[in-house]
Amino acid sequence: MRLKLKSILLSLIMLTTAAHGGAWVLTAAAASADISCTFATACPGNIFFDGDSPRIDVMIANQSSAAEKITVRYEVRDSSDTAVSSKFAAVNLGAGGTTVPYYPSVSKYGVYTLGVYITGADGADLGSYFTDFSLCPRADYDDYDSYIGIGAHFNWTVERNAADGTYIMKKAGIDHLREGYSWSGTELKEGVYTETRANKAYLDAAQEQGISVLAMAGYGNDLYMPRTQEEIDNKKSNYNFPLTDGARTAFANYVYNFLSQNRGRIHTVELWNEPDLASFNANGATGEDYAKLAKAVYERIHEDFPDVEISAFALAYAYAENSENRAKGYKFMQDALSADVDGDGEYDLYKYIDIISVHHYLTDVSQIVPRTDELRSLLSQYGCGSKKIYHTEFGYSGTARRGGDEAQAVFLAKYAAAMRAYGAGDRFYIYDFSNDGEDAANYEYNLGIVNHHKSRTPYSAKPSLISLANLNRIIGNCEAYSAQTEGNITAYRFRDRFGTKDAYMFFGGTADSYRGSEEMTFPAQDGRTVFYDMYGNTVEPQFDGTAYTLTVSEKPIYAVVYRGDEEINAYAS
């Protein structure tokens, strides 16, 4: 019994690789008391980007003092659960065990699962073990800016491993991070500020990777706007907004302090999150209250931190598909924009902010244009027509009812490309980096583009990471050129500033519910044309000498015309 318990405990230990701490142990439902198996790679999330050498160390432990002959079957399955490779190996397993390097025999970009099935010399089942891995395009090439950022929740706990997370982000061409910097977690005693380990960890990691940081400043603090005893007893967070001059001054001091502790590491401060929702605005702050807070923060930080930009609103409802909710969001925004906080009889908020931020979770990308036009119309009435627009949350959940992880990958790529193609703003932050739980039916848990930090293989790629990395690889150094929809086919065109690359995205339907396919022709261009599926794998459509025939479905496909040798070498290997 003692030997068996020891074996089980060993199979649960998290191992650490020298490179990134990216090794994870996976247990089996039917493991031998003496035999166990763990996995390790040098790559966080077992994500192999271009230039990496895919290798998974399969560490088979033998707790017995006797050697044992075993047979190991390796099987790789893709995201559709189709077996794509399989092989057997005979292993003489000495006491203590052995490490067998496994080199995945797959070449296509995508997400995969490696299964290791061990049997003894007598044919007995000694356990089945699994780990996830992926092949992903690398998008952090020279001279790119994907305009894509992401929210990550690294500030929640150091267990969320910001070093591994930012490494993955950067390689995938995501070079902007939106992260919280909690007031109540920072100022535990009036006027005394302590940086949490999690905050320091994500700022260190972002700096190491060259990722710009937008810090969301919030929420309430019991020192200045206390919760009720019932809220405290029920462990509810403090979402009380600063409503008095004293509370606003304290909030501004907290922002000044975290900028002072992290000079040069925080580039943008976003004031609060979704104040148009009661769930984040527990004491009913108005738009005017918001404008007063923006003024207080600006006046406290601007002289010493003139390069730090202030982002206002982070509204939940500005792009809402429900018109009543949208009206609520715009009322809050208009009340703030029109507020006379200087006492001069004029609207004043435009003086104290640099950026307007909004959130949305659309299910039809065609709504981006009218919603953006509506937003800009309102902003122009109050001196904010030229302000930057950041979409600090957009996302799509990979729950089964929405089609699962592949449906998420399909729609997120179209969603991100649409905002770029239509010039909807200056930066776009996906929500969020990793799944927040492992319940496949929970909407909030499945918004990540990688798996949960405590999943079978922490931070392993979901299909969305692959599709977004491919999008960033293709258009990361491009600007929007044109966008049009004819019938069910939408085409976005992007061009790099040197004129050496034209990148086209084609897809069918603008709504997430679209399922279908149509044929279209793409005329031959000067230069070399390469076609890619949504994950970055090359495809070869029919060509009649003058045009290509493409089958366009809801899944994006790309036609990229390269006119320079450097571009061809970089993308069309």
Coordinates of C-alpha atoms in Angstrom, one line a residue:
M1 CA 0.0 0.0 0.0
R2 CA 2.8 2.4 0.9
L3 CA 4.5 1.7 -2.5
K4 CA 1.3 2.4 -4.4
L5 CA 0.7 5.7 -2.6
K6 CA 4.2 6.8 -3.3
S7 CA 3.8 6.1 -7.0
I8 CA 0.6 8.0 -7.2
L9 CA 2.1 11.0 -5.4
L10 CA 5.1 11.0 -7.7
S11 CA 2.8 11.1 -10.7
L12 CA 1.2 14.3 -9.4
I13 CA 4.4 16.2 -9.0
M14 CA 5.0 19.2 -11.3
L15 CA 8.4 19.0 -12.9
T16 CA 10.4 22.0 -14.1
T17 CA 12.4 22.4 -17.3
A18 CA 15.5 24.6 -17.3
A19 CA 14.2 26.7 -20.2
H20 CA 10.7 27.8 -19.1
G21 CA 9.3 25.6 -16.4
G22 CA 7.0 24.1 -18.9
A23 CA 6.8 20.4 -17.9
W24 CA 3.6 18.9 -16.6
V25 CA 2.7 15.6 -15.2
L26 CA -0.3 13.7 -16.4
T27 CA -1.9 10.8 -14.5
A28 CA -3.8 7.9 -15.9
A29 CA -7.0 6.3 -15.0
A30 CA -5.5 2.8 -15.0
A31 CA -1.9 3.2 -13.9
S32 CA 0.3 0.5 -12.6
A33 CA 1.4 0.8 -9.0
D34 CA 5.0 0.7 -10.2
I35 CA 4.9 2.4 -13.6
S36 CA 4.0 6.0 -14.2
C37 CA 4.6 8.5 -17.0
T38 CA 5.2 12.3 -17.1
F39 CA 6.0 14.7 -19.9
A40 CA 8.3 17.7 -20.4
T41 CA 9.2 20.1 -23.2
A42 CA 11.3 23.2 -23.4
C43 CA 8.3 25.2 -24.6
P44 CA 5.6 26.8 -22.5
G45 CA 2.2 25.2 -23.2
N46 CA 4.0 22.6 -25.3
I47 CA 3.5 25.1 -28.1
F48 CA 6.1 24.7 -30.9
F49 CA 6.5 27.9 -32.9
D50 CA 8.3 28.2 -36.2
G51 CA 12.0 27.7 -35.4
D52 CA 11.4 25.4 -32.4
S53 CA 12.4 21.8 -32.6
P54 CA 9.3 19.8 -31.6
R55 CA 10.4 17.3 -28.9
I56 CA 8.4 15.9 -26.0
D57 CA 10.4 14.0 -23.3
V58 CA 8.3 11.0 -22.2
M59 CA 9.6 10.2 -18.7
I60 CA 8.5 6.7 -17.7
A61 CA 9.2 6.0 -14.0
N62 CA 9.6 2.5 -12.5
Q63 CA 9.2 2.4 -8.8
S64 CA 10.0 -1.2 -8.6
S65 CA 13.6 -2.4 -8.0
A66 CA 13.2 -4.9 -10.8
A67 CA 13.7 -4.1 -14.5
E68 CA 10.7 -4.6 -16.7
K69 CA 10.2 -4.9 -20.5
I70 CA 7.3 -2.8 -21.7
T71 CA 5.7 -1.8 -25.0
V72 CA 4.9 1.8 -25.6
R73 CA 2.4 3.0 -28.2
Y74 CA 2.5 6.6 -29.2
E75 CA -0.6 8.0 -30.9
V76 CA -1.1 11.6 -32.0
R77 CA -4.7 12.9 -32.6
D78 CA -5.7 16.3 -34.0
S79 CA -8.4 18.7 -32.8
S80 CA -11.1 16.6 -34.5
D81 CA -9.9 13.5 -32.6
T82 CA -8.6 11.9 -35.7
A83 CA -5.5 9.8 -35.4
V84 CA -2.7 11.3 -37.5
S85 CA 0.3 9.2 -36.4
S86 CA 1.0 6.1 -34.4
K87 CA 4.0 4.0 -33.6
F88 CA 5.2 1.3 -31.2
A89 CA 8.4 1.0 -29.3
A90 CA 9.9 -1.7 -27.1
V91 CA 11.5 -0.3 -24.0
N92 CA 13.7 -2.1 -21.4
L93 CA 12.7 -0.2 -18.3
G94 CA 15.4 -0.4 -15.6
A95 CA 14.8 0.4 -12.0
G96 CA 14.1 4.0 -11.6
G97 CA 12.8 4.4 -15.1
T98 CA 14.0 6.2 -18.3
T99 CA 13.3 9.2 -20.5
V100 CA 12.4 8.6 -24.1
P101 CA 12.5 11.6 -26.4
Y102 CA 9.5 11.7 -28.7
Y103 CA 9.5 13.8 -31.9
P104 CA 6.0 14.4 -33.2
S105 CA 5.7 13.3 -36.8
V106 CA 3.2 16.0 -37.8
S107 CA 3.9 19.0 -40.0
K108 CA 0.7 21.0 -40.1
Y109 CA -0.1 23.9 -37.9
G110 CA -2.8 22.9 -35.4
V111 CA -3.4 21.5 -31.9
Y112 CA -2.8 17.9 -31.1
T113 CA -2.9 15.4 -28.3
L114 CA -0.2 12.8 -27.7
G115 CA -1.4 9.6 -26.1
V116 CA 1.1 7.2 -24.5
Y117 CA -0.2 3.7 -23.9
I118 CA 2.0 1.3 -21.9
T119 CA 1.7 -2.5 -21.7
G120 CA 3.8 -5.0 -19.9
A121 CA 5.6 -8.1 -21.2
D122 CA 2.5 -10.1 -20.3
G123 CA 0.2 -7.7 -22.2
A124 CA -1.1 -6.1 -19.0
D125 CA -2.3 -2.5 -19.3
L126 CA 0.1 -0.4 -17.3
G127 CA -1.5 2.9 -18.0
S128 CA -2.6 5.5 -20.5
Y129 CA -1.2 9.0 -20.4
F130 CA -1.9 12.2 -22.3
T131 CA -0.4 15.6 -23.0
D132 CA -1.4 18.4 -25.4
F133 CA 0.9 20.1 -27.9
S134 CA 0.6 22.3 -31.0
L135 CA 2.5 23.7 -34.0
C136 CA 2.0 27.4 -34.3
P137 CA 3.1 30.1 -36.8
R138 CA 5.5 32.6 -35.3
A139 CA 4.4 36.2 -35.8
D140 CA 6.9 38.4 -33.9
Y141 CA 9.0 39.2 -36.9
D142 CA 10.8 42.5 -37.5
D143 CA 8.7 45.6 -38.3
Y144 CA 5.3 44.2 -37.2
D145 CA 2.6 45.6 -35.0
S146 CA -0.4 43.4 -34.9
Y147 CA -2.5 46.1 -33.1
I148 CA -3.7 43.1 -31.1
G149 CA -3.6 43.0 -27.3
I150 CA -5.0 40.7 -24.7
G151 CA -6.4 40.6 -21.2
A152 CA -4.7 37.8 -19.2
H153 CA -5.7 38.0 -15.5
F154 CA -2.0 37.4 -14.5
N155 CA -2.8 39.8 -11.6
W156 CA -5.1 37.3 -10.0
T157 CA -2.4 34.9 -8.8
V158 CA 1.3 34.2 -9.4
E159 CA 0.2 30.7 -10.3
R160 CA -0.9 32.1 -13.7
N161 CA 2.8 32.2 -14.7
A162 CA 3.1 35.5 -16.5
A163 CA 6.6 34.6 -17.8
D164 CA 5.2 31.6 -19.8
G165 CA 2.1 33.5 -20.8
T166 CA 3.8 36.6 -22.1
Y167 CA 6.3 34.4 -24.0
I168 CA 3.4 32.7 -25.8
M169 CA 1.7 36.0 -26.5
K170 CA 4.8 37.6 -28.0
K171 CA 5.6 34.7 -30.2
A172 CA 2.0 34.8 -31.5
G173 CA 2.3 38.4 -32.4
I174 CA 0.3 39.8 -29.5
D175 CA 2.3 42.6 -28.1
H176 CA -0.1 44.6 -25.9
L177 CA -1.3 43.5 -22.5
R178 CA -4.3 44.7 -20.5
E179 CA -4.1 43.8 -16.9
G180 CA -5.6 44.9 -13.6
Y181 CA -3.8 46.7 -10.8
S182 CA -6.1 46.4 -7.8
W183 CA -6.5 49.4 -5.5
S184 CA -7.7 47.3 -2.5
G185 CA -4.8 44.9 -3.0
T186 CA -2.3 47.7 -3.2
E187 CA -3.3 50.1 -0.4
L188 CA -4.1 47.9 2.6
K189 CA -3.4 50.8 5.0
E190 CA -4.1 54.4 4.3
G191 CA -1.2 55.9 2.4
V192 CA 0.8 52.7 2.5
Y193 CA 1.2 51.0 -0.9
T194 CA 2.5 47.5 -1.4
E195 CA 3.0 45.9 -4.8
T196 CA 1.6 42.3 -5.0
R197 CA 3.8 39.5 -6.2
A198 CA 1.4 38.9 -9.1
N199 CA 1.5 42.5 -10.2
K200 CA 5.3 42.6 -10.1
A201 CA 5.5 39.2 -12.0
Y202 CA 3.4 40.3 -14.9
L203 CA 5.1 43.7 -15.2
D204 CA 8.5 42.0 -15.1
A205 CA 7.4 39.5 -17.7
A206 CA 5.9 42.1 -20.0
Q207 CA 9.1 44.2 -19.8
E208 CA 11.2 41.1 -20.6
Q209 CA 9.1 40.4 -23.7
G210 CA 8.8 44.0 -24.9
I211 CA 5.1 44.0 -24.4
S212 CA 3.3 47.3 -23.7
V213 CA 1.0 47.4 -20.6
L214 CA -2.4 49.0 -20.2
A215 CA -3.2 48.8 -16.4
M216 CA -6.8 48.9 -15.4
A217 CA -7.1 51.0 -12.2
G218 CA -9.9 49.8 -9.9
Y219 CA -12.0 49.0 -8.0
G220 CA -13.2 50.3 -4.6
N221 CA -11.2 50.3 -1.3
D222 CA -12.8 49.8 2.1
L223 CA -10.5 52.5 3.5
Y224 CA -12.4 55.1 1.7
M225 CA -15.8 53.6 0.6
P226 CA -16.4 50.6 2.8
R227 CA -18.6 47.7 1.9
T228 CA -21.5 46.7 4.0
Q229 CA -21.1 44.0 6.6
E230 CA -23.2 41.7 4.5
E231 CA -21.0 42.2 1.5
I232 CA -17.9 41.5 3.6
D233 CA -19.5 38.4 5.1
N234 CA -20.4 37.1 1.6
K235 CA -16.9 37.9 0.4
K236 CA -18.1 40.3 -2.3
S237 CA -15.5 42.5 -3.9
N238 CA -15.7 46.2 -3.4
Y239 CA -17.1 47.8 -6.5
N240 CA -18.0 51.1 -4.9
F241 CA -17.0 54.1 -7.1
P242 CA -15.1 57.1 -5.5
L243 CA -17.8 59.7 -5.1
T244 CA -16.3 62.2 -2.7
D245 CA -13.3 64.6 -3.2
G246 CA -11.4 62.6 -0.5
A247 CA -12.0 59.3 -2.2
R248 CA -11.1 60.7 -5.6
T249 CA -7.9 62.1 -4.2
A250 CA -7.0 58.8 -2.6
F251 CA -7.7 56.9 -5.9
A252 CA -5.5 59.4 -7.8
N253 CA -2.7 58.9 -5.2
Y254 CA -3.0 55.1 -5.7
V255 CA -2.6 55.5 -9.5
Y256 CA 0.3 57.9 -9.0
N257 CA 2.0 55.4 -6.7
F258 CA 1.8 52.4 -9.0
L259 CA 3.1 54.5 -11.8
S260 CA 6.0 55.7 -9.6
Q261 CA 6.9 52.2 -8.6
N262 CA 6.9 51.0 -12.2
R263 CA 8.2 54.0 -14.1
G264 CA 8.4 53.3 -17.8
R265 CA 6.6 49.9 -17.4
I266 CA 3.0 51.0 -17.6
H267 CA 2.1 52.9 -20.8
T268 CA -1.7 53.4 -20.4
V269 CA -4.0 53.7 -17.4
E270 CA -7.6 52.7 -17.9
L271 CA -10.0 54.2 -15.3
W272 CA -12.3 51.5 -13.9
N273 CA -13.9 48.7 -15.8
E274 CA -17.5 48.7 -17.2
P275 CA -18.9 51.5 -15.0
D276 CA -22.1 51.3 -17.0
L277 CA -22.8 47.9 -15.4
A278 CA -24.2 47.8 -11.8
S279 CA -22.1 44.8 -11.2
F280 CA -19.0 47.0 -11.4
N281 CA -20.7 50.2 -10.1
A282 CA -22.3 49.2 -6.9
N283 CA -23.0 52.6 -5.5
G284 CA -24.6 54.0 -8.7
A285 CA -21.9 56.5 -9.8
T286 CA -23.0 58.7 -12.7
G287 CA -21.2 59.9 -15.8
E288 CA -20.4 63.1 -14.1
D289 CA -18.9 61.2 -11.2
Y290 CA -16.7 59.4 -13.7
A291 CA -15.6 62.7 -15.3
K292 CA -14.6 64.1 -11.9
L293 CA -12.5 61.0 -11.2
A294 CA -10.7 61.4 -14.6
K295 CA -9.9 65.0 -13.8
A296 CA -8.5 64.0 -10.4
V297 CA -6.3 61.3 -11.9
Y298 CA -5.0 63.5 -14.7
E299 CA -4.1 66.4 -12.5
R300 CA -2.3 64.1 -10.1
I301 CA -0.2 62.2 -12.6
H302 CA 0.2 64.3 -15.7
E303 CA 3.1 66.5 -14.7
D304 CA 5.3 63.6 -13.5
F305 CA 4.1 61.1 -16.1
P306 CA 3.3 63.1 -19.3
D307 CA 3.8 60.0 -21.5
V308 CA 1.3 57.8 -19.7
E309 CA -2.0 58.0 -21.5
I310 CA -5.4 57.9 -19.7
S311 CA -8.1 55.6 -21.2
A312 CA -11.7 56.4 -20.3
F313 CA -14.8 54.3 -19.9
A314 CA -14.2 50.6 -20.9
L315 CA -17.9 50.6 -21.5
A316 CA -19.7 47.2 -21.6
Y317 CA -22.7 48.4 -23.6
A318 CA -21.3 50.8 -26.3
Y319 CA -21.5 48.1 -29.0
A320 CA -24.2 46.0 -27.5
E321 CA -26.4 44.2 -30.0
N322 CA -29.4 44.9 -27.8
S323 CA -30.5 48.6 -28.5
E324 CA -31.8 49.2 -25.0
N325 CA -28.5 48.2 -23.4
R326 CA -26.6 50.2 -26.0
A327 CA -28.7 53.3 -25.0
K328 CA -27.7 52.7 -21.4
G329 CA -24.0 52.7 -22.3
Y330 CA -24.2 55.8 -24.4
K331 CA -26.2 57.7 -21.7
F332 CA -23.4 57.0 -19.2
M333 CA -20.8 58.1 -21.8
Q334 CA -22.7 61.2 -22.8
D335 CA -23.2 62.3 -19.2
A336 CA -19.5 62.0 -18.6
L337 CA -18.5 63.7 -21.9
S338 CA -20.9 66.6 -21.3
A339 CA -20.0 67.1 -17.6
D340 CA -18.8 70.6 -16.5
V341 CA -16.2 69.5 -14.0
D342 CA -14.2 72.8 -14.1
G343 CA -17.2 75.0 -13.3
D344 CA -16.8 77.1 -16.5
G345 CA -20.1 76.2 -18.1
E346 CA -18.5 74.0 -20.7
Y347 CA -17.9 70.3 -21.1
D348 CA -14.5 69.3 -19.9
L349 CA -13.7 65.6 -20.0
Y350 CA -11.8 65.8 -23.3
K351 CA -9.1 67.7 -21.5
Y352 CA -8.3 64.9 -19.2
I353 CA -8.3 61.8 -21.3
D354 CA -6.4 60.4 -24.3
I355 CA -8.3 57.3 -25.2
I356 CA -11.8 56.0 -25.4
S357 CA -12.2 52.3 -24.6
V358 CA -15.2 50.0 -25.3
H359 CA -16.0 46.4 -24.9
H360 CA -18.1 44.1 -27.0
Y361 CA -18.8 40.4 -27.7
L362 CA -20.5 40.6 -31.1
T363 CA -21.9 37.6 -33.0
D364 CA -21.9 39.4 -36.4
V365 CA -18.9 41.3 -37.6
S366 CA -21.0 43.5 -39.9
Q367 CA -22.1 45.4 -36.8
I368 CA -18.7 46.8 -36.3
V369 CA -19.2 49.6 -38.9
P370 CA -22.5 51.1 -37.7
R371 CA -21.5 50.8 -34.0
T372 CA -18.1 52.5 -34.6
D373 CA -19.9 55.3 -36.7
E374 CA -22.3 55.8 -33.8
L375 CA -19.5 56.0 -31.3
R376 CA -17.5 58.5 -33.3
S377 CA -20.5 60.7 -33.9
L378 CA -21.1 61.0 -30.2
L379 CA -17.4 61.6 -29.4
S380 CA -17.1 64.4 -32.0
Q381 CA -19.9 66.4 -30.3
Y382 CA -17.7 66.7 -27.1
G383 CA -14.2 67.4 -28.4
C384 CA -13.2 63.8 -28.6
G385 CA -13.5 63.1 -32.3
S386 CA -9.8 62.7 -32.7
K387 CA -9.2 60.6 -29.6
K388 CA -7.8 57.1 -30.0
I389 CA -10.3 54.3 -29.7
Y390 CA -9.2 51.1 -27.9
H391 CA -11.4 48.0 -27.9
T392 CA -10.1 46.7 -24.5
E393 CA -12.3 43.7 -24.6
F394 CA -13.6 41.6 -27.5
G395 CA -14.0 37.9 -27.5
Y396 CA -15.9 34.8 -28.4
S397 CA -16.5 31.8 -26.1
G398 CA -15.6 28.3 -27.2
T399 CA -18.5 26.6 -25.4
A400 CA -20.1 23.6 -27.0
R401 CA -23.4 25.5 -27.7
R402 CA -21.5 27.9 -29.8
G403 CA -19.7 25.3 -31.8
G404 CA -16.7 24.6 -29.5
D405 CA -13.1 25.6 -29.8
E406 CA -12.8 25.5 -33.6
A407 CA -15.9 27.8 -34.0
Q408 CA -14.1 30.2 -31.6
A409 CA -11.0 30.1 -33.7
V410 CA -13.0 30.8 -36.9
F411 CA -14.9 33.8 -35.5
L412 CA -12.1 35.4 -33.5
A413 CA -9.9 35.6 -36.6
K414 CA -12.7 37.2 -38.6
Y415 CA -13.6 39.5 -35.7
A416 CA -10.0 40.8 -35.2
A417 CA -9.5 41.2 -39.0
A418 CA -12.8 43.0 -39.4
M419 CA -11.8 45.7 -36.8
R420 CA -8.5 46.2 -38.6
A421 CA -10.1 46.2 -42.0
Y422 CA -12.8 48.7 -41.1
G423 CA -10.5 51.0 -39.1
A424 CA -12.6 50.6 -36.0
G425 CA -9.9 51.8 -33.7
D426 CA -6.3 51.9 -32.7
R427 CA -5.9 48.8 -30.6
F428 CA -7.9 45.7 -30.0
Y429 CA -7.6 43.5 -26.9
I430 CA -8.9 39.9 -26.9
Y431 CA -10.7 38.7 -23.8
D432 CA -9.0 36.6 -22.6
F433 CA -5.6 34.9 -22.7
S434 CA -6.4 31.6 -20.9
N435 CA -9.6 29.8 -20.0
D436 CA -10.7 30.7 -16.5
G437 CA -11.8 27.2 -15.6
E438 CA -12.4 23.7 -17.1
D439 CA -16.2 23.5 -17.3
A440 CA -16.8 23.2 -21.0
A441 CA -20.3 24.5 -20.7
N442 CA -19.4 27.7 -18.8
Y443 CA -19.4 30.8 -21.0
E444 CA -17.0 32.8 -18.9
Y445 CA -14.6 29.9 -18.6
N446 CA -14.1 29.4 -22.3
L447 CA -13.1 32.8 -23.6
G448 CA -9.4 32.0 -23.5
I449 CA -7.2 31.3 -26.5
V450 CA -5.1 28.9 -24.5
N451 CA -6.2 26.4 -21.9
H452 CA -6.5 27.0 -18.1
H453 CA -3.3 27.3 -16.1
K454 CA -4.3 24.2 -14.2
S455 CA -5.5 22.2 -17.1
R456 CA -3.9 18.9 -18.2
T457 CA -1.3 20.8 -20.0
P458 CA -1.2 24.3 -18.7
Y459 CA -1.4 27.1 -21.3
S460 CA -1.6 24.6 -24.1
A461 CA -3.0 26.2 -27.3
K462 CA -6.6 26.2 -28.3
P463 CA -7.2 26.5 -32.0
S464 CA -7.8 30.2 -31.6
L465 CA -4.2 30.9 -30.7
I466 CA -3.1 29.2 -34.0
S467 CA -5.6 31.1 -36.1
L468 CA -4.8 34.5 -34.5
A469 CA -1.0 33.9 -34.7
N470 CA -1.5 33.2 -38.4
L471 CA -3.6 36.4 -38.9
N472 CA -0.8 38.4 -37.1
R473 CA 1.9 36.7 -39.2
I474 CA 0.1 37.6 -42.4
I475 CA -1.1 41.2 -41.7
G476 CA 1.0 42.2 -38.7
N477 CA 3.1 44.6 -40.9
C478 CA 0.1 45.8 -43.0
E479 CA -2.5 48.5 -43.0
A480 CA -6.1 48.1 -44.1
Y481 CA -6.6 48.7 -47.8
S482 CA -10.2 47.7 -48.6
A483 CA -13.2 45.8 -47.3
Q484 CA -16.2 44.6 -49.1
T485 CA -19.0 42.1 -48.9
E486 CA -20.8 40.6 -52.0
G487 CA -23.5 38.1 -51.3
N488 CA -22.2 35.8 -48.6
I489 CA -18.5 36.4 -49.3
T490 CA -16.5 39.0 -47.5
A491 CA -13.1 40.1 -48.6
Y492 CA -10.6 42.2 -46.6
R493 CA -7.4 43.5 -48.2
F494 CA -4.3 44.6 -46.4
R495 CA -1.0 46.0 -47.8
D496 CA 2.4 46.5 -46.2
R497 CA 3.8 50.0 -46.4
F498 CA 6.5 49.0 -48.9
G499 CA 4.0 47.6 -51.4
T500 CA 5.8 44.2 -51.3
K501 CA 2.8 42.3 -50.0
D502 CA -0.9 42.3 -50.5
A503 CA -2.8 40.1 -48.1
Y504 CA -6.5 39.1 -48.6
M505 CA -8.8 37.3 -46.2
F506 CA -11.9 35.7 -47.6
F507 CA -14.7 34.1 -45.7
G508 CA -18.4 33.3 -46.0
G509 CA -21.0 35.0 -43.8
T510 CA -20.6 37.7 -41.3
A511 CA -22.6 36.1 -38.5
D512 CA -21.3 33.4 -36.3
S513 CA -24.2 31.2 -37.2
Y514 CA -23.3 31.1 -40.9
R515 CA -22.5 27.6 -42.3
G516 CA -22.1 27.2 -46.0
S517 CA -19.7 27.5 -48.9
E518 CA -19.5 29.2 -52.3
E519 CA -16.9 29.3 -55.1
M520 CA -15.1 32.4 -56.2
T521 CA -12.3 33.3 -58.5
F522 CA -9.2 35.2 -57.6
P523 CA -7.3 36.6 -60.6
A524 CA -3.5 35.9 -61.0
Q525 CA -1.4 38.8 -59.7
D526 CA 2.1 40.0 -60.4
G527 CA 4.4 38.3 -57.9
R528 CA 4.1 35.0 -56.1
T529 CA 0.7 34.1 -54.7
V530 CA 0.4 31.7 -51.8
F531 CA -2.8 30.5 -50.2
Y532 CA -3.2 29.6 -46.6
D533 CA -5.9 28.1 -44.5
M534 CA -7.0 29.8 -41.3
Y535 CA -4.2 28.1 -39.3
G536 CA -1.4 29.0 -41.8
N537 CA -1.1 25.7 -43.7
T538 CA -0.6 26.2 -47.4
V539 CA -3.4 25.1 -49.8
E540 CA -3.4 24.8 -53.5
P541 CA -6.6 25.8 -55.3
Q542 CA -7.3 25.1 -58.9
F543 CA -5.6 27.4 -61.4
D544 CA -6.5 27.8 -65.0
G545 CA -3.6 30.0 -66.0
T546 CA -5.4 33.3 -65.4
A547 CA -7.4 32.8 -62.1
Y548 CA -7.6 30.6 -59.0
T549 CA -10.9 28.9 -58.0
L550 CA -11.5 29.1 -54.3
T551 CA -14.1 27.4 -52.1
V552 CA -15.0 29.9 -49.5
S553 CA -16.8 28.8 -46.3
E554 CA -17.2 30.3 -42.8
K555 CA -13.5 29.5 -42.2
P556 CA -11.2 32.2 -43.3
I557 CA -8.7 31.6 -46.1
Y558 CA -5.9 33.9 -47.2
A559 CA -4.4 34.8 -50.5
V560 CA -1.0 36.5 -50.0
V561 CA 0.8 38.1 -53.0
Y562 CA 4.5 38.5 -52.3
R563 CA 6.6 40.8 -54.4
G564 CA 9.8 40.9 -52.5
D565 CA 12.4 38.1 -51.9
E566 CA 12.5 39.0 -48.2
E567 CA 8.8 38.5 -47.8
I568 CA 8.8 35.3 -49.7
N569 CA 11.6 33.9 -47.5
A570 CA 9.8 35.0 -44.3
Y571 CA 6.3 33.6 -45.1
A572 CA 6.4 31.1 -47.9
S573 CA 9.0 28.6 -46.9

